[in-house]
CSV table of C-alpha atoms in Angstrom, one decimal:
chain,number,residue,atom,x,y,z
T,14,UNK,CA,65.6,-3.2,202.0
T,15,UNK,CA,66.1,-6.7,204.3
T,16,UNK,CA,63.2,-8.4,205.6
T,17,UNK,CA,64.3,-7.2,208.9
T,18,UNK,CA,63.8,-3.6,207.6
T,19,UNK,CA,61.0,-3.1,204.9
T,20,UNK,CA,59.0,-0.5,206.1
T,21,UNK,CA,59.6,3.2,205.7
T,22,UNK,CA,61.1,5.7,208.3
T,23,UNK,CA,57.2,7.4,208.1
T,24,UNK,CA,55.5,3.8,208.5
T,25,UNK,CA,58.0,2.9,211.2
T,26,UNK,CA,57.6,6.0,213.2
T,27,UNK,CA,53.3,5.4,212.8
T,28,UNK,CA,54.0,2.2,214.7
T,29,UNK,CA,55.8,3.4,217.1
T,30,UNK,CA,53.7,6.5,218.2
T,31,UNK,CA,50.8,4.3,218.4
T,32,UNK,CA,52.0,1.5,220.5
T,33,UNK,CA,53.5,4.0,222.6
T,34,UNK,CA,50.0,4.9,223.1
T,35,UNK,CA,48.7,1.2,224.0
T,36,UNK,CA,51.7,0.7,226.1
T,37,UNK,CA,51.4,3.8,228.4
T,38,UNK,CA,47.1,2.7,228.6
T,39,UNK,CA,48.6,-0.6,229.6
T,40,UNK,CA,50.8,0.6,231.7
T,41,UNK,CA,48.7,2.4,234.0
T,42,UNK,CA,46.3,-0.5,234.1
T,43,UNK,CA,48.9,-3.0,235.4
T,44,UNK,CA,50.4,-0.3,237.6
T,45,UNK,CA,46.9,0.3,239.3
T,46,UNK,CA,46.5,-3.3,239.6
T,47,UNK,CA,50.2,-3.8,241.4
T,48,UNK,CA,49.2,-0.6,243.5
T,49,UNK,CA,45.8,-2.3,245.1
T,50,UNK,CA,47.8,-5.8,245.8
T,51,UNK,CA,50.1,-4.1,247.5
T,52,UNK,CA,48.0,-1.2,249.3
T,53,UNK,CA,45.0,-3.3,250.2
T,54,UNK,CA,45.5,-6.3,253.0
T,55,UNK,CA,41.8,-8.1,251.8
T,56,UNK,CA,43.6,-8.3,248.6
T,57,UNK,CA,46.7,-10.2,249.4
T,58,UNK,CA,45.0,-13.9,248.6
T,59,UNK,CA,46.6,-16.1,246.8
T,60,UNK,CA,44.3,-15.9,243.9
T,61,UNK,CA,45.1,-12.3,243.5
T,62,UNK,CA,48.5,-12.6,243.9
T,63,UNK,CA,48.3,-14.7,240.7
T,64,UNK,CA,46.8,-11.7,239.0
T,65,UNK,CA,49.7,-9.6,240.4
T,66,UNK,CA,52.6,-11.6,239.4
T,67,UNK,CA,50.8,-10.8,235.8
T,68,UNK,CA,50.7,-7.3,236.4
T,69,UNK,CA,54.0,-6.8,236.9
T,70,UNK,CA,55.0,-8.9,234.1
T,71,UNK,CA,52.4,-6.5,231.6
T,72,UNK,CA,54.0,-3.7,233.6
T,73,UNK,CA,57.6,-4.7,231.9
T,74,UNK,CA,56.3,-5.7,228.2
T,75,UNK,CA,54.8,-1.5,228.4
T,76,UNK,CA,58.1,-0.5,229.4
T,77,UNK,CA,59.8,-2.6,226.5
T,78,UNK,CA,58.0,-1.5,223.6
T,79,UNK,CA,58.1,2.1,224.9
T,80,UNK,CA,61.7,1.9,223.6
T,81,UNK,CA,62.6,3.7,220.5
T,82,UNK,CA,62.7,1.5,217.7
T,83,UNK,CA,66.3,1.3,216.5
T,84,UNK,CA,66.4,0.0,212.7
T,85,UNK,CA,70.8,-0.8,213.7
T,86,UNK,CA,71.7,-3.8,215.8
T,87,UNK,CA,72.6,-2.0,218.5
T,88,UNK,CA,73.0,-3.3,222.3
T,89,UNK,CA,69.8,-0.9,223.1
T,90,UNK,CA,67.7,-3.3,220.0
T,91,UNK,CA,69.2,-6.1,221.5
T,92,UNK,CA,67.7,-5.6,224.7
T,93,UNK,CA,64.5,-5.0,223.5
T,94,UNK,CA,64.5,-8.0,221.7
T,95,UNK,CA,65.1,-10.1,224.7
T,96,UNK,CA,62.9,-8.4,226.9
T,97,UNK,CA,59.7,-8.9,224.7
T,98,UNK,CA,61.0,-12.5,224.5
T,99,UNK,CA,61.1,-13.0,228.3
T,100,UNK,CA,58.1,-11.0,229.6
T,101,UNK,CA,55.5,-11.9,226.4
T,102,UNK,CA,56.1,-15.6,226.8
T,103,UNK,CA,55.8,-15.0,230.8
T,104,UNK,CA,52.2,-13.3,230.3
T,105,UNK,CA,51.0,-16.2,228.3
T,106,UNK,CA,52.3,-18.8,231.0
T,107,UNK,CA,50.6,-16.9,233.6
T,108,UNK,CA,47.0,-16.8,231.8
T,109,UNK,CA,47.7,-20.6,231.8
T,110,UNK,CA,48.3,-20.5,235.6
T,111,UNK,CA,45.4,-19.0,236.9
T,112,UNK,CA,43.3,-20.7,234.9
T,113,UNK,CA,44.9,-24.2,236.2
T,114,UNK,CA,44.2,-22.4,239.5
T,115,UNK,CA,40.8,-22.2,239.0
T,116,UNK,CA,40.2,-25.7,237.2
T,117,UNK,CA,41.9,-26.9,240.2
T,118,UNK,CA,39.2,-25.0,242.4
T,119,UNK,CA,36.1,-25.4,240.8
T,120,UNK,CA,36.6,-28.8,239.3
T,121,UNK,CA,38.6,-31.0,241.2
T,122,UNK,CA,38.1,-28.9,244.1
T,123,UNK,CA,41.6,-29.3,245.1
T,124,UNK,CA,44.2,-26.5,247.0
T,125,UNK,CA,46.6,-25.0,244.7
T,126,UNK,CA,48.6,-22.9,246.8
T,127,UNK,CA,51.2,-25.7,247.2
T,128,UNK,CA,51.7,-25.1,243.9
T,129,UNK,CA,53.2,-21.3,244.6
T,130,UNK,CA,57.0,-22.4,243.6
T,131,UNK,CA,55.9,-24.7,240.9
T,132,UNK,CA,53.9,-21.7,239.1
T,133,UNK,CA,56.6,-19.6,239.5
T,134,UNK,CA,59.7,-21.6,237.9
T,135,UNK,CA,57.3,-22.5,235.4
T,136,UNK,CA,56.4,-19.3,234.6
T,137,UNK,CA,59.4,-17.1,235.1
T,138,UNK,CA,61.9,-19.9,234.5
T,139,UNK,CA,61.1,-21.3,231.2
T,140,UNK,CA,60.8,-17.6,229.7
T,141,UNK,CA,64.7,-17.2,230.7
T,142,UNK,CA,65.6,-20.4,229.1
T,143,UNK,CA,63.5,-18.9,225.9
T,144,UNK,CA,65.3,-15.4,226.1
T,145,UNK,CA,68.9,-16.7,226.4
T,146,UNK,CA,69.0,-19.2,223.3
T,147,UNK,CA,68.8,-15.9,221.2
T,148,UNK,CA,71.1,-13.9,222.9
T,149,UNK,CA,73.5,-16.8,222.5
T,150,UNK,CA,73.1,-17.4,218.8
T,151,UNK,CA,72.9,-13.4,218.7
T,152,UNK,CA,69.4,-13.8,216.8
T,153,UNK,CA,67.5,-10.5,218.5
T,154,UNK,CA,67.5,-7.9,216.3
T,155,UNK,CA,65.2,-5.3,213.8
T,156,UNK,CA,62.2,-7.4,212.8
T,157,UNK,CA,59.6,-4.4,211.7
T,158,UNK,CA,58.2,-2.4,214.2
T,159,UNK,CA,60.4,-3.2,217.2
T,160,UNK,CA,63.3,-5.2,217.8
T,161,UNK,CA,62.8,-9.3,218.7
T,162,UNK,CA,64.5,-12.7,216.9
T,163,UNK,CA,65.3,-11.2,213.2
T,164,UNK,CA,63.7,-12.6,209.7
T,165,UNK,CA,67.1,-13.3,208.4
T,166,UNK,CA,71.0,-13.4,209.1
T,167,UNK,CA,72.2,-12.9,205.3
T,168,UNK,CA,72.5,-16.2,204.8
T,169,UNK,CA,69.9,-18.5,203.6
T,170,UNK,CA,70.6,-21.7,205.4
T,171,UNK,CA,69.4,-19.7,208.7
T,172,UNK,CA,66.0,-18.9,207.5
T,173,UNK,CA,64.5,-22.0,208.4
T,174,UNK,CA,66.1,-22.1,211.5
T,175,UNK,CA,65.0,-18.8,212.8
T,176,UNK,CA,61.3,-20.1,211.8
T,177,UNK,CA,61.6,-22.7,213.7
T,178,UNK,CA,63.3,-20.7,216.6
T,179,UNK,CA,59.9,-18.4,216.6
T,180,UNK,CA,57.7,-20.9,217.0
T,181,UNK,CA,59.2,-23.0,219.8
T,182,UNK,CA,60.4,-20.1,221.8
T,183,UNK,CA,57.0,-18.4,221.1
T,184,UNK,CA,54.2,-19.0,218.9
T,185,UNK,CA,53.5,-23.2,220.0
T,186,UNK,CA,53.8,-22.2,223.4
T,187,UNK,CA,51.4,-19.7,222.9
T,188,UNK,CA,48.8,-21.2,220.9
T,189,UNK,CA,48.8,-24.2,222.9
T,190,UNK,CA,48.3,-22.5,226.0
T,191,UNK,CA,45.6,-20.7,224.2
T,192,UNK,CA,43.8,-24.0,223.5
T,193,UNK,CA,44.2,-25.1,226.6
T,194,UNK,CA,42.5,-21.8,228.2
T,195,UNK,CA,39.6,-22.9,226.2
T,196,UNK,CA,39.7,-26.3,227.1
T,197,UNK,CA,39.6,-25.4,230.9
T,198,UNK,CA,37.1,-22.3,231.1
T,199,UNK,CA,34.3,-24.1,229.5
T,200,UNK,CA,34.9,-27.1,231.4
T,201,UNK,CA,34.2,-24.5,234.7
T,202,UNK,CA,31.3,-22.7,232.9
T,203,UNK,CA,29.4,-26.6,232.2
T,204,UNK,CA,30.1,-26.7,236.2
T,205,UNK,CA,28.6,-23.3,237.0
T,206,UNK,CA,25.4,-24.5,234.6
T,207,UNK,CA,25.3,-28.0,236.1
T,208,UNK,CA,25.7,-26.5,239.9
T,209,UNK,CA,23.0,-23.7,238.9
T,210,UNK,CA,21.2,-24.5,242.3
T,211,UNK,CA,23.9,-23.2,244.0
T,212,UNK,CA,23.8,-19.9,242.4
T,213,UNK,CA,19.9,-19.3,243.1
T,214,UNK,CA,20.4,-16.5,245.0
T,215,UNK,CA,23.6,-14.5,243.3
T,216,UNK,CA,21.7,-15.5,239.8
T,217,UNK,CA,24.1,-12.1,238.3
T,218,UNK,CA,27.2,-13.1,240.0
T,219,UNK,CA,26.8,-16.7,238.2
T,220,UNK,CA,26.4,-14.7,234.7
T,221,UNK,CA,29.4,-12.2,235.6
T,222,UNK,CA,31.5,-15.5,236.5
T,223,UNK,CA,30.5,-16.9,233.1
T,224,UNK,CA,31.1,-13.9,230.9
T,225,UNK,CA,34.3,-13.3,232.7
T,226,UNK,CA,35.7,-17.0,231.9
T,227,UNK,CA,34.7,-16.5,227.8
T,228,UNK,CA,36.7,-13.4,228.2
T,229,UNK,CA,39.9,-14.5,229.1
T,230,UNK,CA,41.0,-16.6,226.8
T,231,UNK,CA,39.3,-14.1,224.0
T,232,UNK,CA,41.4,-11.3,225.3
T,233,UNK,CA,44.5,-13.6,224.9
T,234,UNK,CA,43.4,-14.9,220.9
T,235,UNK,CA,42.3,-11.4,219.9
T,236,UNK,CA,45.7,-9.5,221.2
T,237,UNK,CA,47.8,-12.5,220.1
T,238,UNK,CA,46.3,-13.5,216.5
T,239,UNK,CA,47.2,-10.6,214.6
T,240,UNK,CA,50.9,-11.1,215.7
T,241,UNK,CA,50.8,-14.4,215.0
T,242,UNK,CA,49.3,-13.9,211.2
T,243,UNK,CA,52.2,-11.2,210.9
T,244,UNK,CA,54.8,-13.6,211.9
T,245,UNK,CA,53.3,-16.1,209.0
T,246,UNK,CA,54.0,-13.4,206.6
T,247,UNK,CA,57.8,-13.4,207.8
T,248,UNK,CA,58.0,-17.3,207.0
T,249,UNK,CA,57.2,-17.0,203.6
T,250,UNK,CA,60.5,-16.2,200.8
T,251,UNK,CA,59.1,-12.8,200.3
T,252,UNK,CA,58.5,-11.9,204.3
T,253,UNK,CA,56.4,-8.8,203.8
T,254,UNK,CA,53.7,-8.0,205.7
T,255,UNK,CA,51.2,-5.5,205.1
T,256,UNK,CA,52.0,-2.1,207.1
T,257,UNK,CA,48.2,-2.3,208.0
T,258,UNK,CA,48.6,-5.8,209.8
T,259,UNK,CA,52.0,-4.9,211.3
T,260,UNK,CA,50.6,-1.9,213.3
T,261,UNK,CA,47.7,-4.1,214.0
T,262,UNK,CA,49.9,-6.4,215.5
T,263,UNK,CA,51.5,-4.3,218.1
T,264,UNK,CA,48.4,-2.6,218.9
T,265,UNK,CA,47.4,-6.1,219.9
T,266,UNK,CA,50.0,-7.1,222.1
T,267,UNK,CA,50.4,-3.8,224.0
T,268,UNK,CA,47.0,-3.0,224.6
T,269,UNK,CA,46.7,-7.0,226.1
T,270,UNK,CA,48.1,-5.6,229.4
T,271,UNK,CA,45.2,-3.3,229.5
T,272,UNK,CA,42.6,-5.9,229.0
T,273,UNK,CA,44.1,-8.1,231.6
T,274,UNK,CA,44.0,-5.3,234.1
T,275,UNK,CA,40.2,-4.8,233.1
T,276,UNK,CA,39.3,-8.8,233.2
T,277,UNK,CA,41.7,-9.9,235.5
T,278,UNK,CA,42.1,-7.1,238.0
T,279,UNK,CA,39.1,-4.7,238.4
T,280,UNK,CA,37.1,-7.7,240.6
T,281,UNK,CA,34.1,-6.4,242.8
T,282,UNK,CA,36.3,-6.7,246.0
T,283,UNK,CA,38.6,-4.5,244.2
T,284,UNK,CA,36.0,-1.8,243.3
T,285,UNK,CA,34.4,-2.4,247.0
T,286,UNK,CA,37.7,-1.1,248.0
T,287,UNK,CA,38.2,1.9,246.0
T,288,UNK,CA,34.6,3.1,247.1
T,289,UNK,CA,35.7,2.9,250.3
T,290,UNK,CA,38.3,5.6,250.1
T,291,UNK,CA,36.3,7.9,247.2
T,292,UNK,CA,33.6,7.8,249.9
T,293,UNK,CA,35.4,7.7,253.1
T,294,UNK,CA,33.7,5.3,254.9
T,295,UNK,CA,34.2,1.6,255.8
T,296,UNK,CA,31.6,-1.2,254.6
T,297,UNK,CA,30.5,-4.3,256.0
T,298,UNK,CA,32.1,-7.4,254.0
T,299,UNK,CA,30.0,-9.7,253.1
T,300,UNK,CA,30.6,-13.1,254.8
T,301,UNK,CA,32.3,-15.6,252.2
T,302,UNK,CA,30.2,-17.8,251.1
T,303,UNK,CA,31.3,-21.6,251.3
T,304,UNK,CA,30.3,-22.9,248.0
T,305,UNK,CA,32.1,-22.7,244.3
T,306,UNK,CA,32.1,-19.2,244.2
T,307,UNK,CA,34.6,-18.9,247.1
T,308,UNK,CA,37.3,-20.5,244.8
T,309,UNK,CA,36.0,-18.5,241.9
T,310,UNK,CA,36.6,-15.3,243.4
T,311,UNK,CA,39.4,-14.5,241.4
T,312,UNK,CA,36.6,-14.1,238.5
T,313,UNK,CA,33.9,-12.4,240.7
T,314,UNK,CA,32.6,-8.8,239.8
């Protein structure tokens, strides 16, 4: 027994059949919200497209823990590894995005589509860079559960370095992005409550707005803390986590592609669209309105 492999073939194959299940809910979220990008034209705004550039991403993370765990370092674990490197980081830059997107908006009132390029290098670029310096060093491997950067090499001068290697590639990023979702949402909802006037008549839309903005960097903390406590387990000389909190953990971060769909994706425009083909009939739009909400649509129920 390695700290790369400590649980049994029965707890193993629990944690598998479960996040199996969380992937394939997240899975058809994200594919529903890459279907109405792409089927509806009232949808292609750049705001949205934000949404579906993290679609697709969740759509990949599904598809990578849907891979049989693989307890040998095979090429199959190996890829595995690297693609929950690449696509989990690029989920948590994109969260980051859109809510620079709507600081931008809402607070400074300033266009961010210039910044199209920009969000993408940032956000599918430095996830490469993150994915490759494993593969390199040939650091993806079993780590309990599912295949990412191991525990240990067999050689006790690495340990440290692999800790390290986690949290720059992953974990800082992460919780610093995190903090910095927070940061940014309630700086928008002290707007909304300051610019209450402008919201006399859409009084529900200003609450939906609000709750939306506490939800998204929840969704993020909640999928993404039980990970991070499992990972804190793995630093310590023994390295065992509890099999409770390991399932916990991938339950979290497969399931986050769900929420996202739900928070992110299912907008009112969204749902206005849907109707219109359940019911077969076409509705009048209603004519945008040229105040905050406009740039907040993103958000809007």
């Amino acid at each position: 027994m390695t700290k790369n492999n400590y649980l049994s073939d029965h707890e193993q194959e629990v944690i598998y059949n479960v996040i199996l299940v969380s992937s394939i809910l997240s899975l058809i979220g994200s594919l529903f919200v890459c279907f109405v990008y792409l089927a509806f034209k009232s949808l292609r705004v750049f705001a949205f497209r934000l949404v579906f550039y993290l679609a697709s991403v969740d759509v990949f993370i599904s598809i990578s823990f849907m891979i049989p765990y693989d307890k040998g370092n095979s090429v199959r674990c190996r890829i595995q590894g690297a693609a929950i490197t690449y696509f989990t980081l690029s989920e948590v830059l994109w969260t980051s995005v859109i809510a620079h997107t709507l600081y931008s908006s809402a607070i400074k009132n300033a266009s961010f589509e210039n910044y199209h390029l920009k969000y993408c290098l940032f956000s599918f670029g430095i996830p490469l860079i993150a994915t490759i310096i494993p593969w390199i060093g040939d650091f993806y491997g079993p780590s309990n559960g599912w295949c990412w950067i191991v525990h240990d090499k067999g050689n006790e001068g690495y340990h440290t370095y692999l800790i390290c290697l986690k949290l720059a590639l992953f974990y800082i990023p992460l919780w610093l992005v995190i903090i910095y979702n927070f940061a940014v949402y309630m700086k928008i909802i002290r707007k909304l409550q300051e610019n209450e006037g402008s919201f006399h008549e859409h009084t529900n839309i200003r609450r939906v707005l609000i709750m939306k903005l506490r939800l998204y960097p929840l969704v993020l903390m909640v999928c993404q803390g039980p990970v991070s406590v499992f990972r804190l387990f793995s630093f310590s000389d023994e390295g065992y986590a509890p099999f409770e909190l390991v399932l916990l953990s991938g339950i979290g971060i497969c399931i986050n592609g769900f929420l996202n769909a739900v928070i992110y994706g299912l907008t009112r425009q969204v749902r206005k669209e849907i109707a219109k083909i359940i019911c077969k009939y076409k509705t009048e739009g209603r004519p945008e309105r040229e105040t905050m909400t406009q740039s907040l649509k993103i958000v809007e129920e």
